[in-house]
Amino acid sequence: MIDYEPDLDPRHWDETRALAHQMLDDMLDVLADAKNGPAWRPIPDDIIDGLREPVPQEGTPLRAVYERFKSHILPYPTGNLHPRFFGWVVGNGTVTGMLADMLAAGMNPHLAGFNQSALHVEQEVIRWLAEILGYPAAASGLLVSGGTMANVNGVAVARQMKADFDVREDGLAGNARLTIYGSTQTHGWIYKACELMGLGRKSFRAVPVDSTFRLDIDACRRMIEQDRARGLQPFCIIGNAGTVNTGSVDELPALRALADECGLWFHVDGALGSLAALAPEARERVRGQELADSLAFDLHKWGYMPFEVACVLIREGAAQTATFGHAPSYLAASRRGVSVDTTYFADRGLQLSRSFRALKVWMSLKEQGIDLLGRVIQKNVDQAAYLATLVEDHPALTLLAPVSLNIVCFRYDPGGLSNEALNALNEEVVIRIQESGIAVPSHTRLGEAYAIRVCIANHRTRRHDLDVLVDAICNIGAEVAGVETATSVH
Ligand SMILES: Cc1ncc(COP(=O)(O)O)c(C=O)c1O
């Protein structure tokens, strides 16, 4: 006889409630304290070993599991809560975003669509985001996991709308190769997209850039003409509103004109830079993104929201459902009841089961207001300009690229070293500064040069953090190079 039918709710709600409150308090302490402690620390071997455990056959009290989280997981992140985290393009998250994620997970709606409040929240934030970025109200949009997925969604729509055959129905076999154009600085998502869409990597035509890392428009036009002459079928041009390496912004209005001239779709990758449109002064730098047929941008980068959330907007509303819409009988909409708009969002992208990531966007924008958000973004732009002046003013530092938005690329150069030696020196500097826990810059390669790359998508950074960074780089650089220790510039 069954005397207990198992479920997964707590057996003792009061105990769980007390523990949940403690978790929240602990996490708020961590966030309030984010600037103290190292930006990064290596994970000790015994901690890694401690995480390698057999599949848990029997359960463990939640308190013990939580203690394990506190001892083995929480202390060893990449460091992106810290004000001197400047690596890759990684945001910080916020308290409001964290709370919203908890509420969304607790409510746990399934957002394929359906007749539920969460659908209206996502509709509303997409409408807000479209308006903020100057997109028409009739635009379609979708919240997705990140910039990669937002971009893939946009170029998939481009392919469906511009190919001269029905890609969904007939596939690619037997048809001319479809080609897509973007600068050599385009982020690696484009290769994944071409592979995934069955186009092959060769379909991405990497267009050279000028000395400021912006796509060379004449070269792009020539490549399109040559490809057409060879019987290929160009379908899309990608403009970058902030490249991953240097933050350069392509000449977006000119690319719109080129796309029109050639009859192509114009997609903008604004994963990094689109939200500069909120910043009082920097907004001019991304002007033209609103002209795109599709626009992909991240909220978990420069929107400072917790992972994962990005958005794709499609100017011609019907194009997105024409690309992804699918109506099996088990999801057919009814006239009333829960099944109204069953696949409203699922018809705009690949995912069917979707989380309520819209809640953190809604709560963050409402609580912060876009004026404050814009001022924080502007602060990061100003901080990047400040860092560039520190670099330019320092005899042992060399700026390696113009600063367009929030990325500064430079290297430590005490003089008298070959490029190869400088690359090795700077690689060691980046590693040592990370290991020191002072700051987390990342690196990239610009031409032949290994660059220290500082991306400031960090709402906690203060100007002083950049002084600390520059001092640390110069001191560590001098130590590695074996030259006299540089004195502090501050
Ligand atoms: C310009 C650009 N595009 C796309 C991406 C990919 O975005 P995600 O990491 O959110 O998938 C990035 C990531 O850094 C990026 O910088």
Coordinates of C-alpha atoms and ligand atoms in Angstrom, one line a residue:
M1 CA 0.0 0.0 0.0
I2 CA 1.3 3.5 -0.9
D3 CA 1.2 5.7 2.2
Y4 CA 3.2 8.5 0.7
E5 CA 3.0 9.9 -2.8
P6 CA 6.3 11.6 -3.5
D7 CA 6.6 15.2 -4.7
L8 CA 9.4 17.7 -4.7
D9 CA 8.0 20.4 -2.4
P10 CA 9.8 20.9 0.9
R11 CA 8.8 18.6 3.7
H12 CA 9.2 21.4 6.3
W13 CA 8.2 24.7 4.8
D14 CA 9.3 26.8 7.8
E15 CA 12.9 25.4 7.7
T16 CA 13.1 26.0 3.9
R17 CA 11.7 29.5 4.3
A18 CA 14.4 30.4 6.9
L19 CA 17.1 28.9 4.7
A20 CA 15.8 30.8 1.7
H21 CA 15.9 34.0 3.6
Q22 CA 19.4 33.3 4.6
M23 CA 20.4 32.6 1.0
L24 CA 19.0 35.9 -0.1
D25 CA 20.8 37.7 2.7
D26 CA 24.1 36.0 1.9
M27 CA 23.8 36.9 -1.8
L28 CA 22.9 40.5 -1.0
D29 CA 26.0 40.6 1.1
V30 CA 28.1 39.2 -1.7
L31 CA 26.8 41.9 -4.1
A32 CA 27.1 44.7 -1.6
D33 CA 30.7 43.6 -1.0
A34 CA 31.6 43.0 -4.7
K35 CA 34.4 45.6 -4.7
N36 CA 36.2 44.0 -1.8
G37 CA 38.3 40.9 -2.3
P38 CA 40.2 39.8 -5.4
A39 CA 38.8 40.3 -8.9
W40 CA 39.7 36.6 -9.4
R41 CA 41.2 33.8 -7.5
P42 CA 42.3 30.4 -8.9
I43 CA 40.3 27.3 -7.8
P44 CA 42.3 25.1 -5.4
D45 CA 42.7 21.5 -6.6
D46 CA 40.9 20.1 -3.5
I47 CA 37.9 22.3 -4.3
I48 CA 37.8 20.9 -7.9
D49 CA 38.2 17.4 -6.5
G50 CA 35.4 18.1 -4.1
L51 CA 33.0 18.9 -6.9
R52 CA 33.7 15.5 -8.5
E53 CA 31.2 13.3 -6.8
P54 CA 29.2 10.3 -7.6
V55 CA 25.6 10.7 -9.0
P56 CA 23.6 11.5 -5.9
Q57 CA 21.4 8.5 -5.4
E58 CA 19.9 9.7 -2.1
G59 CA 19.0 13.3 -1.3
T60 CA 20.9 15.6 1.0
P61 CA 19.3 18.2 3.2
L62 CA 19.1 21.5 1.3
R63 CA 21.1 23.3 4.1
A64 CA 24.1 20.9 3.5
V65 CA 23.8 21.4 -0.3
Y66 CA 23.8 25.1 0.2
E67 CA 26.9 24.9 2.5
R68 CA 28.6 23.1 -0.4
F69 CA 27.6 25.9 -2.8
K70 CA 29.1 28.5 -0.4
S71 CA 32.4 26.6 0.1
H72 CA 33.0 25.2 -3.4
I73 CA 31.2 27.4 -5.9
L74 CA 30.4 30.9 -4.8
P75 CA 34.0 31.9 -4.0
Y76 CA 35.4 31.0 -7.5
P77 CA 33.8 32.9 -10.3
T78 CA 35.5 34.6 -13.2
G79 CA 35.1 37.8 -11.2
N80 CA 32.5 39.6 -13.2
L81 CA 30.8 41.1 -10.1
H82 CA 34.0 43.0 -9.4
P83 CA 34.5 46.7 -10.4
R84 CA 37.8 45.8 -12.1
F85 CA 36.5 43.0 -14.2
F86 CA 37.1 44.1 -17.8
G87 CA 37.4 40.8 -19.7
W88 CA 35.6 39.8 -23.0
V89 CA 32.1 41.4 -23.0
V90 CA 30.7 40.3 -19.8
G91 CA 28.2 42.3 -17.7
N92 CA 27.8 42.4 -13.9
G93 CA 24.1 41.7 -13.3
T94 CA 22.2 43.7 -10.7
V95 CA 20.3 43.1 -7.5
T96 CA 17.0 43.8 -9.3
G97 CA 17.9 41.4 -12.1
M98 CA 18.7 38.7 -9.5
L99 CA 15.4 39.1 -7.7
A100 CA 13.5 39.1 -11.0
D101 CA 15.2 35.8 -12.0
M102 CA 14.1 34.3 -8.7
L103 CA 10.6 35.5 -9.1
A104 CA 10.5 34.3 -12.7
A105 CA 11.8 30.9 -11.7
G106 CA 9.3 30.7 -8.9
M107 CA 6.4 31.6 -11.1
N108 CA 7.9 29.4 -13.8
P109 CA 5.7 30.2 -16.8
H110 CA 6.2 28.4 -20.1
L111 CA 6.5 31.2 -22.6
A112 CA 5.8 29.6 -26.0
G113 CA 2.9 32.0 -25.8
F114 CA -0.5 31.2 -24.2
N115 CA -3.1 33.3 -22.5
Q116 CA -1.1 34.5 -19.5
S117 CA 0.3 37.7 -18.1
A118 CA 3.9 36.8 -18.8
L119 CA 3.1 37.0 -22.6
H120 CA 2.0 40.6 -22.2
V121 CA 5.2 41.4 -20.2
E122 CA 7.4 40.1 -23.0
Q123 CA 5.3 41.9 -25.6
E124 CA 5.7 45.1 -23.7
V125 CA 9.4 44.9 -23.1
I126 CA 10.0 44.2 -26.8
R127 CA 7.8 47.2 -27.7
W128 CA 9.9 49.3 -25.2
L129 CA 13.2 48.1 -26.6
A130 CA 12.0 48.8 -30.2
E131 CA 11.0 52.3 -29.2
I132 CA 14.3 53.0 -27.4
L133 CA 16.3 51.9 -30.4
G134 CA 14.1 53.8 -32.9
Y135 CA 12.5 50.8 -34.4
P136 CA 8.9 50.9 -35.8
A137 CA 6.1 49.9 -33.5
A138 CA 5.1 47.2 -36.0
A139 CA 8.4 45.4 -35.6
S140 CA 8.4 41.9 -34.4
G141 CA 10.9 40.7 -31.7
L142 CA 11.9 38.0 -29.4
L143 CA 13.9 37.7 -26.2
V144 CA 16.6 35.0 -26.6
S145 CA 19.5 33.6 -24.6
G146 CA 22.2 35.8 -26.0
G147 CA 23.7 37.7 -28.8
T148 CA 24.6 34.6 -30.7
M149 CA 21.0 33.4 -30.8
A150 CA 19.7 36.8 -31.6
N151 CA 22.0 37.2 -34.5
V152 CA 21.3 33.7 -35.8
N153 CA 17.6 34.5 -35.6
G154 CA 18.1 37.7 -37.6
V155 CA 20.2 36.1 -40.4
A156 CA 17.8 33.1 -40.6
V157 CA 15.0 35.5 -41.3
A158 CA 17.2 37.3 -43.9
R159 CA 17.8 34.0 -45.6
Q160 CA 14.1 33.1 -45.8
M161 CA 13.2 36.5 -47.1
K162 CA 15.9 37.1 -49.6
A163 CA 16.7 33.7 -51.1
D164 CA 15.0 33.3 -54.5
F165 CA 13.8 29.9 -53.5
D166 CA 11.8 28.7 -50.5
V167 CA 14.5 27.6 -48.1
R168 CA 12.1 26.2 -45.6
E169 CA 10.3 24.0 -48.1
D170 CA 13.1 23.0 -50.4
G171 CA 16.3 23.3 -48.4
L172 CA 19.5 24.4 -50.0
A173 CA 20.4 21.5 -52.1
G174 CA 20.6 22.2 -55.9
N175 CA 20.4 25.9 -55.4
A176 CA 23.1 28.6 -55.8
R177 CA 25.3 29.2 -52.8
L178 CA 23.9 31.9 -50.6
T179 CA 26.5 34.5 -49.4
I180 CA 26.5 36.9 -46.5
Y181 CA 28.9 39.8 -46.0
G182 CA 30.4 41.4 -42.9
S183 CA 33.7 42.7 -41.9
T184 CA 36.7 40.6 -40.8
Q185 CA 35.9 41.9 -37.3
T186 CA 32.5 40.2 -37.2
H187 CA 32.2 38.0 -34.1
G188 CA 32.5 34.3 -34.5
W189 CA 28.7 33.7 -34.2
I190 CA 28.6 34.2 -38.0
Y191 CA 30.6 31.0 -38.6
K192 CA 28.4 29.0 -36.3
A193 CA 25.3 30.5 -38.0
C194 CA 26.6 29.6 -41.5
E195 CA 27.4 26.1 -40.5
L196 CA 24.1 25.6 -38.6
M197 CA 22.1 27.0 -41.5
G198 CA 23.7 24.6 -43.9
L199 CA 25.4 27.4 -45.9
G200 CA 28.9 26.4 -44.9
R201 CA 31.6 28.7 -43.6
K202 CA 32.6 29.7 -47.1
S203 CA 29.3 31.5 -47.4
F204 CA 30.6 34.2 -45.0
R205 CA 32.5 36.7 -47.0
A206 CA 34.9 38.5 -44.7
V207 CA 35.3 42.1 -46.0
P208 CA 38.5 43.9 -45.2
V209 CA 38.4 46.8 -42.7
D210 CA 40.0 50.3 -42.8
S211 CA 42.6 51.6 -40.3
T212 CA 39.8 52.2 -37.7
F213 CA 38.5 48.6 -38.0
R214 CA 35.4 49.6 -39.9
L215 CA 34.1 47.6 -42.9
D216 CA 35.5 48.8 -46.2
I217 CA 32.3 49.6 -48.1
D218 CA 33.8 49.7 -51.6
A219 CA 35.5 46.4 -51.1
C220 CA 32.2 45.0 -49.9
R221 CA 30.4 46.2 -53.1
R222 CA 33.1 44.7 -55.2
M223 CA 32.9 41.3 -53.4
I224 CA 29.1 41.3 -53.9
E225 CA 29.4 42.1 -57.6
Q226 CA 32.1 39.4 -58.1
D227 CA 30.1 36.8 -56.3
R228 CA 27.0 37.6 -58.4
A229 CA 29.1 37.3 -61.6
R230 CA 30.2 33.8 -60.4
G231 CA 26.6 32.7 -60.0
L232 CA 26.5 33.0 -56.2
Q233 CA 23.5 34.5 -54.5
P234 CA 24.3 37.3 -52.0
F235 CA 21.5 37.8 -49.5
C236 CA 22.6 39.8 -46.5
I237 CA 25.1 42.4 -45.3
I238 CA 26.0 42.6 -41.6
G239 CA 26.9 45.8 -40.0
N240 CA 28.6 45.9 -36.6
A241 CA 27.4 48.3 -33.9
G242 CA 30.5 47.6 -31.8
T243 CA 32.9 44.9 -32.8
V244 CA 34.1 42.4 -30.2
N245 CA 37.8 43.2 -30.7
T246 CA 37.9 47.0 -30.6
G247 CA 34.3 48.2 -30.3
S248 CA 34.5 49.8 -33.8
V249 CA 31.2 50.8 -35.3
D250 CA 30.7 50.3 -39.1
E251 CA 29.2 53.1 -41.2
L252 CA 25.7 51.9 -40.7
P253 CA 23.8 54.4 -42.9
A254 CA 26.2 53.7 -45.8
L255 CA 25.7 50.0 -45.3
R256 CA 21.9 50.4 -45.4
A257 CA 22.4 52.3 -48.7
L258 CA 24.6 49.5 -50.1
A259 CA 22.1 46.8 -49.1
D260 CA 19.4 48.7 -50.9
E261 CA 21.6 49.3 -53.9
C262 CA 22.3 45.5 -54.1
G263 CA 18.8 44.4 -53.0
L264 CA 20.1 42.7 -49.9
W265 CA 18.9 42.3 -46.3
F266 CA 20.7 44.6 -43.8
H267 CA 21.4 43.0 -40.4
V268 CA 23.1 44.8 -37.5
D269 CA 25.0 42.9 -34.8
G270 CA 24.6 45.3 -31.8
A271 CA 25.3 42.6 -29.2
L272 CA 28.0 44.8 -27.8
G273 CA 27.1 48.4 -28.7
S274 CA 23.4 48.9 -29.5
L275 CA 22.5 50.1 -26.0
A276 CA 24.9 53.0 -26.5
A277 CA 21.7 54.5 -28.1
L278 CA 20.6 55.2 -24.5
A279 CA 23.6 57.2 -23.6
P280 CA 23.2 61.0 -23.8
E281 CA 26.3 61.6 -25.9
A282 CA 27.4 58.2 -27.2
R283 CA 24.1 57.6 -28.9
E284 CA 25.4 59.4 -32.0
R285 CA 28.0 56.7 -32.5
V286 CA 25.5 53.9 -33.2
R287 CA 23.2 56.0 -35.3
G288 CA 22.0 54.0 -38.3
Q289 CA 21.3 50.8 -36.4
E290 CA 17.6 51.7 -36.5
L291 CA 17.7 51.4 -40.3
A292 CA 18.5 47.7 -40.2
D293 CA 16.0 45.0 -41.3
S294 CA 17.0 43.0 -38.3
L295 CA 18.9 44.1 -35.1
A296 CA 20.4 41.8 -32.5
F297 CA 21.5 43.1 -29.2
D298 CA 22.4 41.9 -25.7
L299 CA 20.9 42.9 -22.4
H300 CA 23.2 40.8 -20.4
K301 CA 26.2 42.7 -21.6
W302 CA 25.9 46.5 -21.6
G303 CA 22.3 46.3 -20.2
Y304 CA 23.9 44.8 -17.0
M305 CA 21.2 42.3 -16.6
P306 CA 22.0 38.8 -15.4
F307 CA 22.6 36.1 -18.0
E308 CA 20.9 35.0 -20.2
V309 CA 19.0 37.7 -22.1
A310 CA 19.3 39.3 -25.5
C311 CA 16.8 40.6 -28.1
V312 CA 16.3 40.4 -31.8
L313 CA 14.0 42.9 -33.6
I314 CA 12.7 42.4 -37.1
R315 CA 11.5 45.5 -38.9
E316 CA 8.9 43.7 -41.1
G317 CA 6.8 42.0 -38.4
A318 CA 5.5 39.1 -40.5
A319 CA 9.0 38.0 -41.6
Q320 CA 9.9 36.4 -38.3
T321 CA 6.8 34.1 -38.2
A322 CA 7.3 33.4 -41.9
T323 CA 10.7 32.0 -41.0
F324 CA 9.9 30.1 -37.8
G325 CA 6.1 29.7 -37.6
H326 CA 4.9 26.1 -37.1
A327 CA 1.5 25.0 -36.1
P328 CA 1.1 21.4 -35.1
S329 CA -2.3 20.2 -33.9
Y330 CA -1.2 19.8 -30.3
L331 CA -0.4 23.5 -30.1
A332 CA -3.3 24.8 -32.2
A333 CA -4.8 28.0 -30.8
S334 CA -8.3 28.0 -29.4
R335 CA -10.8 30.8 -29.4
R336 CA -10.8 31.1 -25.6
G337 CA -9.1 29.5 -22.6
V338 CA -5.4 29.0 -22.0
S339 CA -4.7 28.1 -25.7
V340 CA -5.1 31.6 -27.1
D341 CA -1.9 32.7 -28.8
T342 CA -0.3 29.3 -27.9
T343 CA 2.8 29.7 -30.0
Y344 CA 2.9 33.5 -30.1
F345 CA 6.7 33.6 -29.3
A346 CA 7.6 30.0 -30.3
D347 CA 6.6 31.1 -33.9
R348 CA 9.4 33.7 -33.8
G349 CA 12.3 31.5 -33.1
L350 CA 13.6 28.0 -32.5
Q351 CA 12.7 27.5 -28.9
L352 CA 9.3 26.1 -27.9
S353 CA 9.7 25.9 -24.1
R354 CA 10.9 29.4 -23.1
S355 CA 11.6 30.9 -19.7
F356 CA 10.3 34.2 -18.4
R357 CA 13.5 36.2 -19.0
A358 CA 11.2 39.1 -19.9
L359 CA 10.6 39.7 -16.2
K360 CA 14.2 40.8 -15.4
V361 CA 14.0 43.2 -18.4
W362 CA 10.7 44.6 -17.3
M363 CA 11.7 44.9 -13.6
S364 CA 15.2 46.4 -14.5
L365 CA 13.9 49.0 -16.9
K366 CA 11.0 50.0 -14.6
E367 CA 13.2 50.2 -11.5
Q368 CA 16.2 51.9 -13.1
G369 CA 14.5 53.9 -15.8
I370 CA 16.3 54.3 -19.1
D371 CA 17.7 57.7 -18.1
L372 CA 19.8 56.2 -15.4
L373 CA 20.7 53.2 -17.5
G374 CA 21.8 55.6 -20.3
R375 CA 24.0 57.6 -17.8
V376 CA 25.7 54.5 -16.6
I377 CA 26.4 53.4 -20.2
Q378 CA 27.7 56.9 -20.9
K379 CA 29.9 56.6 -17.8
N380 CA 31.5 53.5 -19.2
V381 CA 32.1 55.3 -22.6
D382 CA 33.7 58.2 -20.7
Q383 CA 35.8 55.8 -18.6
A384 CA 37.1 54.2 -21.8
A385 CA 38.1 57.6 -23.1
Y386 CA 39.9 58.3 -19.8
L387 CA 41.7 55.0 -19.9
A388 CA 42.8 55.9 -23.5
T389 CA 44.3 59.2 -22.3
L390 CA 46.2 57.4 -19.5
V391 CA 47.6 55.0 -22.1
E392 CA 48.5 57.7 -24.5
D393 CA 50.2 59.8 -21.8
H394 CA 52.3 56.9 -20.5
P395 CA 55.7 56.4 -22.2
A396 CA 55.6 52.6 -21.8
L397 CA 52.0 52.1 -23.1
T398 CA 50.9 52.1 -26.7
L399 CA 47.3 52.4 -27.8
L400 CA 46.6 49.8 -30.5
A401 CA 43.2 50.9 -31.8
P402 CA 41.0 53.9 -31.7
V403 CA 38.4 53.9 -28.9
S404 CA 34.9 54.0 -30.3
L405 CA 32.7 52.9 -27.4
N406 CA 33.9 51.0 -24.3
I407 CA 36.9 48.9 -25.4
V408 CA 40.5 50.0 -25.1
C409 CA 43.3 47.9 -26.7
F410 CA 46.9 48.6 -25.9
R411 CA 50.1 47.1 -24.9
Y412 CA 53.0 47.6 -22.5
D413 CA 56.1 48.5 -24.5
P414 CA 59.3 49.4 -22.6
G415 CA 61.1 49.9 -25.9
G416 CA 63.8 47.9 -27.6
L417 CA 61.8 44.7 -28.0
S418 CA 60.8 42.8 -31.1
N419 CA 57.1 42.3 -31.8
E420 CA 57.4 38.7 -30.8
A421 CA 59.0 39.6 -27.5
L422 CA 56.3 42.2 -26.9
N423 CA 53.6 39.7 -27.5
A424 CA 55.1 37.2 -25.1
L425 CA 55.6 40.0 -22.5
N426 CA 52.1 41.3 -22.7
E427 CA 50.6 37.8 -22.6
E428 CA 52.5 37.3 -19.3
V429 CA 51.3 40.7 -18.0
V430 CA 47.7 39.8 -18.6
I431 CA 48.1 36.4 -16.9
R432 CA 49.9 37.9 -13.9
I433 CA 47.4 40.7 -13.4
Q434 CA 44.6 38.2 -13.4
E435 CA 46.5 35.9 -11.0
S436 CA 47.2 38.9 -8.8
G437 CA 43.5 39.4 -8.3
I438 CA 43.9 43.1 -9.0
A439 CA 41.9 43.1 -12.2
V440 CA 40.7 40.9 -15.0
P441 CA 41.4 42.4 -18.5
S442 CA 41.4 39.9 -21.4
H443 CA 43.3 39.9 -24.6
T444 CA 43.0 39.8 -28.4
R445 CA 45.2 40.0 -31.4
L446 CA 45.2 43.1 -33.7
G447 CA 47.2 42.3 -36.8
E448 CA 50.5 41.0 -35.5
A449 CA 50.1 42.5 -32.0
Y450 CA 48.9 40.8 -28.9
A451 CA 46.7 43.4 -27.2
I452 CA 45.7 43.9 -23.7
R453 CA 41.9 44.4 -24.1
V454 CA 39.8 46.3 -21.5
C455 CA 36.1 46.2 -22.1
I456 CA 34.2 48.4 -19.6
A457 CA 30.6 47.0 -19.5
N458 CA 30.7 47.3 -15.8
H459 CA 28.3 49.5 -13.8
R460 CA 30.5 49.2 -10.7
T461 CA 33.7 50.5 -12.2
R462 CA 34.9 53.9 -10.9
R463 CA 37.6 56.0 -12.6
H464 CA 40.0 55.1 -9.8
D465 CA 39.7 51.5 -10.8
L466 CA 41.3 52.4 -14.1
D467 CA 44.2 54.2 -12.4
V468 CA 44.7 51.0 -10.3
L469 CA 44.7 48.9 -13.5
V470 CA 47.2 51.1 -15.3
D471 CA 49.6 51.2 -12.4
A472 CA 49.3 47.4 -12.0
I473 CA 50.0 46.8 -15.7
C474 CA 53.0 49.1 -15.7
N475 CA 54.5 47.6 -12.5
I476 CA 53.9 44.0 -13.6
G477 CA 55.1 44.9 -17.1
A478 CA 58.4 46.3 -15.7
E479 CA 58.8 43.3 -13.4
V480 CA 58.3 40.9 -16.3
A481 CA 60.5 42.9 -18.7
G482 CA 63.2 43.3 -16.0
V483 CA 63.3 47.0 -16.4
E484 CA 63.3 49.6 -13.6
T485 CA 59.9 49.5 -11.9
A486 CA 57.8 52.3 -13.2
T487 CA 56.6 54.8 -10.6
S488 CA 52.9 55.2 -10.1
V489 CA 51.4 57.8 -12.5
H490 CA 49.0 58.8 -9.8
Ligands
LIG1 C1 29.9 41.8 -31.2 C2 29.4 40.5 -30.6 N1 28.4 39.8 -31.2 C3 27.9 38.7 -30.7 C4 28.4 38.2 -29.5 C5 27.8 36.9 -28.9 O1 27.0 37.2 -27.9 P1 26.6 36.1 -26.8 O2 27.9 35.9 -26.0 O3 25.6 36.8 -25.9 O4 26.1 34.9 -27.4 C6 29.4 38.9 -28.8 C7 29.9 38.4 -27.5 O5 30.8 39.0 -27.0 C8 29.9 40.1 -29.4 O6 30.8 40.8 -28.7

